[in-house]
Amino acid sequence: MDRQQTQHMADLITRRRDLMVKILKCSMEQERAISDGLVEQLVSRLNEKQVLVNELIEIQAALKPYSGVDAEHRDWESEDLRLRCRHEIEETERMNTAILEIDTRCERAMVQRRSELFDALNKNTDAATVARAYNAGSSPKGGGGSFDLSSG
């Protein structure tokens, strides 16, 4: 791999790392929106994150041809650039792990909120059913008097 190709790969690695920083920030904001119950903000973060993930997919595809080349066969401009790329790759892997952990927590929180919502809806539905049944039973049909438990 010549120096120009190696430099292009290094540029892609940097772009990927910078993009992962944005995705991590977006994931943290997503988690905050879920915890605060801010649906509009959550939807906005999810839309933003999807755009970033699509861009990440493009960068990953552009990096794919370089993955098969051994590091020894790359012509680095300097040792500093090689070390910077290695550091950025490691940093990207750490951010990816953090993003996956946040996404897992977000998923759990959303499932819990959904369960709580369904429970609340069921309680409201049950309460409404009981109230309707009670109201239906308390109004006499056909104009016949009331039932008095105190009379013998």
PDB file of N, CA, C and O in Angstrom, residues 54-91:
ATOM      1  N   ASN A  54     -25.779   5.986   9.412  1.00  0.00           N
ATOM      2  CA  ASN A  54     -25.696   5.781   7.961  1.00  0.00           C
ATOM      3  C   ASN A  54     -24.347   6.262   7.421  1.00  0.00           C
ATOM      4  O   ASN A  54     -23.746   5.612   6.565  1.00  0.00           O
ATOM      5  N   GLU A  55     -23.889   7.384   7.924  1.00  0.00           N
ATOM      6  CA  GLU A  55     -22.580   7.906   7.527  1.00  0.00           C
ATOM      7  C   GLU A  55     -21.465   6.956   7.981  1.00  0.00           C
ATOM      8  O   GLU A  55     -20.505   6.709   7.243  1.00  0.00           O
ATOM      9  N   LEU A  56     -21.608   6.404   9.178  1.00  0.00           N
ATOM     10  CA  LEU A  56     -20.629   5.447   9.688  1.00  0.00           C
ATOM     11  C   LEU A  56     -20.554   4.210   8.786  1.00  0.00           C
ATOM     12  O   LEU A  56     -19.467   3.699   8.505  1.00  0.00           O
ATOM     13  N   ILE A  57     -21.696   3.752   8.335  1.00  0.00           N
ATOM     14  CA  ILE A  57     -21.733   2.590   7.444  1.00  0.00           C
ATOM     15  C   ILE A  57     -20.943   2.877   6.166  1.00  0.00           C
ATOM     16  O   ILE A  57     -20.192   2.021   5.679  1.00  0.00           O
ATOM     17  N   GLU A  58     -21.088   4.088   5.640  1.00  0.00           N
ATOM     18  CA  GLU A  58     -20.340   4.468   4.434  1.00  0.00           C
ATOM     19  C   GLU A  58     -18.834   4.471   4.692  1.00  0.00           C
ATOM     20  O   GLU A  58     -18.055   3.990   3.869  1.00  0.00           O
ATOM     21  N   ILE A  59     -18.439   5.007   5.835  1.00  0.00           N
ATOM     22  CA  ILE A  59     -17.012   5.053   6.170  1.00  0.00           C
ATOM     23  C   ILE A  59     -16.470   3.639   6.363  1.00  0.00           C
ATOM     24  O   ILE A  59     -15.371   3.310   5.895  1.00  0.00           O
ATOM     25  N   GLN A  60     -17.240   2.799   7.038  1.00  0.00           N
ATOM     26  CA  GLN A  60     -16.817   1.401   7.240  1.00  0.00           C
ATOM     27  C   GLN A  60     -16.623   0.701   5.896  1.00  0.00           C
ATOM     28  O   GLN A  60     -15.672  -0.066   5.730  1.00  0.00           O
ATOM     29  N   ALA A  61     -17.524   0.959   4.962  1.00  0.00           N
ATOM     30  CA  ALA A  61     -17.403   0.350   3.631  1.00  0.00           C
ATOM     31  C   ALA A  61     -16.142   0.864   2.921  1.00  0.00           C
ATOM     32  O   ALA A  61     -15.450   0.093   2.243  1.00  0.00           O
ATOM     33  N   ALA A  62     -15.837   2.138   3.081  1.00  0.00           N
ATOM     34  CA  ALA A  62     -14.638   2.708   2.466  1.00  0.00           C
ATOM     35  C   ALA A  62     -13.365   2.159   3.100  1.00  0.00           C
ATOM     36  O   ALA A  62     -12.328   2.041   2.441  1.00  0.00           O
ATOM     37  N   LEU A  63     -13.426   1.801   4.378  1.00  0.00           N
ATOM     38  CA  LEU A  63     -12.264   1.247   5.079  1.00  0.00           C
ATOM     39  C   LEU A  63     -12.045  -0.235   4.788  1.00  0.00           C
ATOM     40  O   LEU A  63     -10.937  -0.745   4.955  1.00  0.00           O
ATOM     41  N   LYS A  64     -13.077  -0.921   4.374  1.00  0.00           N
ATOM     42  CA  LYS A  64     -13.014  -2.377   4.195  1.00  0.00           C
ATOM     43  C   LYS A  64     -11.841  -2.846   3.325  1.00  0.00           C
ATOM     44  O   LYS A  64     -11.140  -3.782   3.697  1.00  0.00           O
ATOM     45  N   PRO A  65     -11.581  -2.225   2.183  1.00  0.00           N
ATOM     46  CA  PRO A  65     -10.456  -2.705   1.355  1.00  0.00           C
ATOM     47  C   PRO A  65      -9.099  -2.629   2.062  1.00  0.00           C
ATOM     48  O   PRO A  65      -8.192  -3.387   1.740  1.00  0.00           O
ATOM     49  N   TYR A  66      -8.984  -1.738   3.028  1.00  0.00           N
ATOM     50  CA  TYR A  66      -7.715  -1.576   3.728  1.00  0.00           C
ATOM     51  C   TYR A  66      -7.512  -2.611   4.824  1.00  0.00           C
ATOM     52  O   TYR A  66      -6.386  -2.825   5.283  1.00  0.00           O
ATOM     53  N   SER A  67      -8.574  -3.244   5.255  1.00  0.00           N
ATOM     54  CA  SER A  67      -8.464  -4.165   6.381  1.00  0.00           C
ATOM     55  C   SER A  67      -7.654  -5.416   6.042  1.00  0.00           C
ATOM     56  O   SER A  67      -7.090  -6.043   6.925  1.00  0.00           O
ATOM     57  N   GLY A  68      -7.581  -5.771   4.781  1.00  0.00           N
ATOM     58  CA  GLY A  68      -6.851  -6.971   4.391  1.00  0.00           C
ATOM     59  C   GLY A  68      -5.351  -6.757   4.222  1.00  0.00           C
ATOM     60  O   GLY A  68      -4.616  -7.707   3.964  1.00  0.00           O
ATOM     61  N   VAL A  69      -4.897  -5.529   4.369  1.00  0.00           N
ATOM     62  CA  VAL A  69      -3.476  -5.221   4.168  1.00  0.00           C
ATOM     63  C   VAL A  69      -2.754  -5.238   5.510  1.00  0.00           C
ATOM     64  O   VAL A  69      -3.155  -4.553   6.452  1.00  0.00           O
ATOM     65  N   ASP A  70      -1.704  -6.029   5.594  1.00  0.00           N
ATOM     66  CA  ASP A  70      -0.913  -6.085   6.823  1.00  0.00           C
ATOM     67  C   ASP A  70      -0.278  -4.728   7.114  1.00  0.00           C
ATOM     68  O   ASP A  70       0.126  -4.009   6.190  1.00  0.00           O
ATOM     69  N   ALA A  71      -0.186  -4.398   8.389  1.00  0.00           N
ATOM     70  CA  ALA A  71       0.379  -3.115   8.802  1.00  0.00           C
ATOM     71  C   ALA A  71       1.794  -2.916   8.265  1.00  0.00           C
ATOM     72  O   ALA A  71       2.191  -1.795   7.947  1.00  0.00           O
ATOM     73  N   GLU A  72       2.546  -4.022   8.124  1.00  0.00           N
ATOM     74  CA  GLU A  72       3.928  -3.923   7.636  1.00  0.00           C
ATOM     75  C   GLU A  72       3.990  -3.496   6.170  1.00  0.00           C
ATOM     76  O   GLU A  72       5.014  -3.000   5.703  1.00  0.00           O
ATOM     77  N   HIS A  73       2.890  -3.657   5.446  1.00  0.00           N
ATOM     78  CA  HIS A  73       2.870  -3.323   4.026  1.00  0.00           C
ATOM     79  C   HIS A  73       2.266  -1.949   3.754  1.00  0.00           C
ATOM     80  O   HIS A  73       1.968  -1.624   2.610  1.00  0.00           O
ATOM     81  N   ARG A  74       2.146  -1.166   4.789  1.00  0.00           N
ATOM     82  CA  ARG A  74       1.636   0.194   4.635  1.00  0.00           C
ATOM     83  C   ARG A  74       2.794   1.169   4.710  1.00  0.00           C
ATOM     84  O   ARG A  74       3.682   1.036   5.535  1.00  0.00           O
ATOM     85  N   ASP A  75       2.762   2.166   3.829  1.00  0.00           N
ATOM     86  CA  ASP A  75       3.823   3.173   3.776  1.00  0.00           C
ATOM     87  C   ASP A  75       3.358   4.408   4.546  1.00  0.00           C
ATOM     88  O   ASP A  75       2.624   5.239   4.025  1.00  0.00           O
ATOM     89  N   TRP A  76       3.774   4.481   5.811  1.00  0.00           N
ATOM     90  CA  TRP A  76       3.359   5.575   6.681  1.00  0.00           C
ATOM     91  C   TRP A  76       4.237   6.799   6.458  1.00  0.00           C
ATOM     92  O   TRP A  76       5.449   6.686   6.329  1.00  0.00           O
ATOM     93  N   GLU A  77       3.610   7.957   6.475  1.00  0.00           N
ATOM     94  CA  GLU A  77       4.339   9.218   6.353  1.00  0.00           C
ATOM     95  C   GLU A  77       5.290   9.391   7.534  1.00  0.00           C
ATOM     96  O   GLU A  77       6.395   9.904   7.389  1.00  0.00           O
ATOM     97  N   SER A  78       4.821   8.942   8.704  1.00  0.00           N
ATOM     98  CA  SER A  78       5.654   9.042   9.906  1.00  0.00           C
ATOM     99  C   SER A  78       5.184   8.016  10.929  1.00  0.00           C
ATOM    100  O   SER A  78       4.062   7.511  10.852  1.00  0.00           O
ATOM    101  N   GLU A  79       6.048   7.753  11.871  1.00  0.00           N
ATOM    102  CA  GLU A  79       5.694   6.859  12.972  1.00  0.00           C
ATOM    103  C   GLU A  79       4.584   7.483  13.819  1.00  0.00           C
ATOM    104  O   GLU A  79       3.716   6.786  14.335  1.00  0.00           O
ATOM    105  N   ASP A  80       4.595   8.809  13.940  1.00  0.00           N
ATOM    106  CA  ASP A  80       3.550   9.505  14.695  1.00  0.00           C
ATOM    107  C   ASP A  80       2.170   9.269  14.092  1.00  0.00           C
ATOM    108  O   ASP A  80       1.192   9.053  14.812  1.00  0.00           O
ATOM    109  N   LEU A  81       2.076   9.288  12.764  1.00  0.00           N
ATOM    110  CA  LEU A  81       0.801   9.046  12.104  1.00  0.00           C
ATOM    111  C   LEU A  81       0.340   7.615  12.355  1.00  0.00           C
ATOM    112  O   LEU A  81      -0.835   7.373  12.633  1.00  0.00           O
ATOM    113  N   ARG A  82       1.237   6.673  12.276  1.00  0.00           N
ATOM    114  CA  ARG A  82       0.898   5.277  12.535  1.00  0.00           C
ATOM    115  C   ARG A  82       0.374   5.103  13.960  1.00  0.00           C
ATOM    116  O   ARG A  82      -0.649   4.458  14.201  1.00  0.00           O
ATOM    117  N   LEU A  83       1.059   5.715  14.920  1.00  0.00           N
ATOM    118  CA  LEU A  83       0.638   5.631  16.323  1.00  0.00           C
ATOM    119  C   LEU A  83      -0.700   6.348  16.556  1.00  0.00           C
ATOM    120  O   LEU A  83      -1.537   5.867  17.320  1.00  0.00           O
ATOM    121  N   ARG A  84      -0.881   7.475  15.872  1.00  0.00           N
ATOM    122  CA  ARG A  84      -2.149   8.199  15.997  1.00  0.00           C
ATOM    123  C   ARG A  84      -3.309   7.335  15.495  1.00  0.00           C
ATOM    124  O   ARG A  84      -4.364   7.258  16.130  1.00  0.00           O
ATOM    125  N   CYS A  85      -3.096   6.676  14.363  1.00  0.00           N
ATOM    126  CA  CYS A  85      -4.142   5.795  13.816  1.00  0.00           C
ATOM    127  C   CYS A  85      -4.450   4.655  14.781  1.00  0.00           C
ATOM    128  O   CYS A  85      -5.623   4.331  15.007  1.00  0.00           O
ATOM    129  N   ARG A  86      -3.425   4.064  15.335  1.00  0.00           N
ATOM    130  CA  ARG A  86      -3.631   2.979  16.290  1.00  0.00           C
ATOM    131  C   ARG A  86      -4.440   3.472  17.485  1.00  0.00           C
ATOM    132  O   ARG A  86      -5.388   2.819  17.933  1.00  0.00           O
ATOM    133  N   HIS A  87      -4.069   4.654  17.984  1.00  0.00           N
ATOM    134  CA  HIS A  87      -4.783   5.241  19.125  1.00  0.00           C
ATOM    135  C   HIS A  87      -6.241   5.519  18.753  1.00  0.00           C
ATOM    136  O   HIS A  87      -7.150   5.247  19.548  1.00  0.00           O
ATOM    137  N   GLU A  88      -6.486   6.050  17.556  1.00  0.00           N
ATOM    138  CA  GLU A  88      -7.848   6.365  17.127  1.00  0.00           C
ATOM    139  C   GLU A  88      -8.684   5.096  16.965  1.00  0.00           C
ATOM    140  O   GLU A  88      -9.874   5.093  17.289  1.00  0.00           O
ATOM    141  N   ILE A  89      -8.075   4.042  16.484  1.00  0.00           N
ATOM    142  CA  ILE A  89      -8.784   2.761  16.358  1.00  0.00           C
ATOM    143  C   ILE A  89      -9.181   2.248  17.739  1.00  0.00           C
ATOM    144  O   ILE A  89     -10.318   1.821  17.951  1.00  0.00           O
ATOM    145  N   GLU A  90      -8.256   2.298  18.691  1.00  0.00           N
ATOM    146  CA  GLU A  90      -8.551   1.850  20.056  1.00  0.00           C
ATOM    147  C   GLU A  90      -9.634   2.714  20.697  1.00  0.00           C
ATOM    148  O   GLU A  90     -10.543   2.207  21.361  1.00  0.00           O
ATOM    149  N   GLU A  91      -9.553   4.024  20.464  1.00  0.00           N
ATOM    150  CA  GLU A  91     -10.541   4.951  21.008  1.00  0.00           C
ATOM    151  C   GLU A  91     -11.925   4.667  20.401  1.00  0.00           C
ATOM    152  O   GLU A  91     -12.941   4.661  21.113  1.00  0.00           O
TER     153      GLU A  91
END
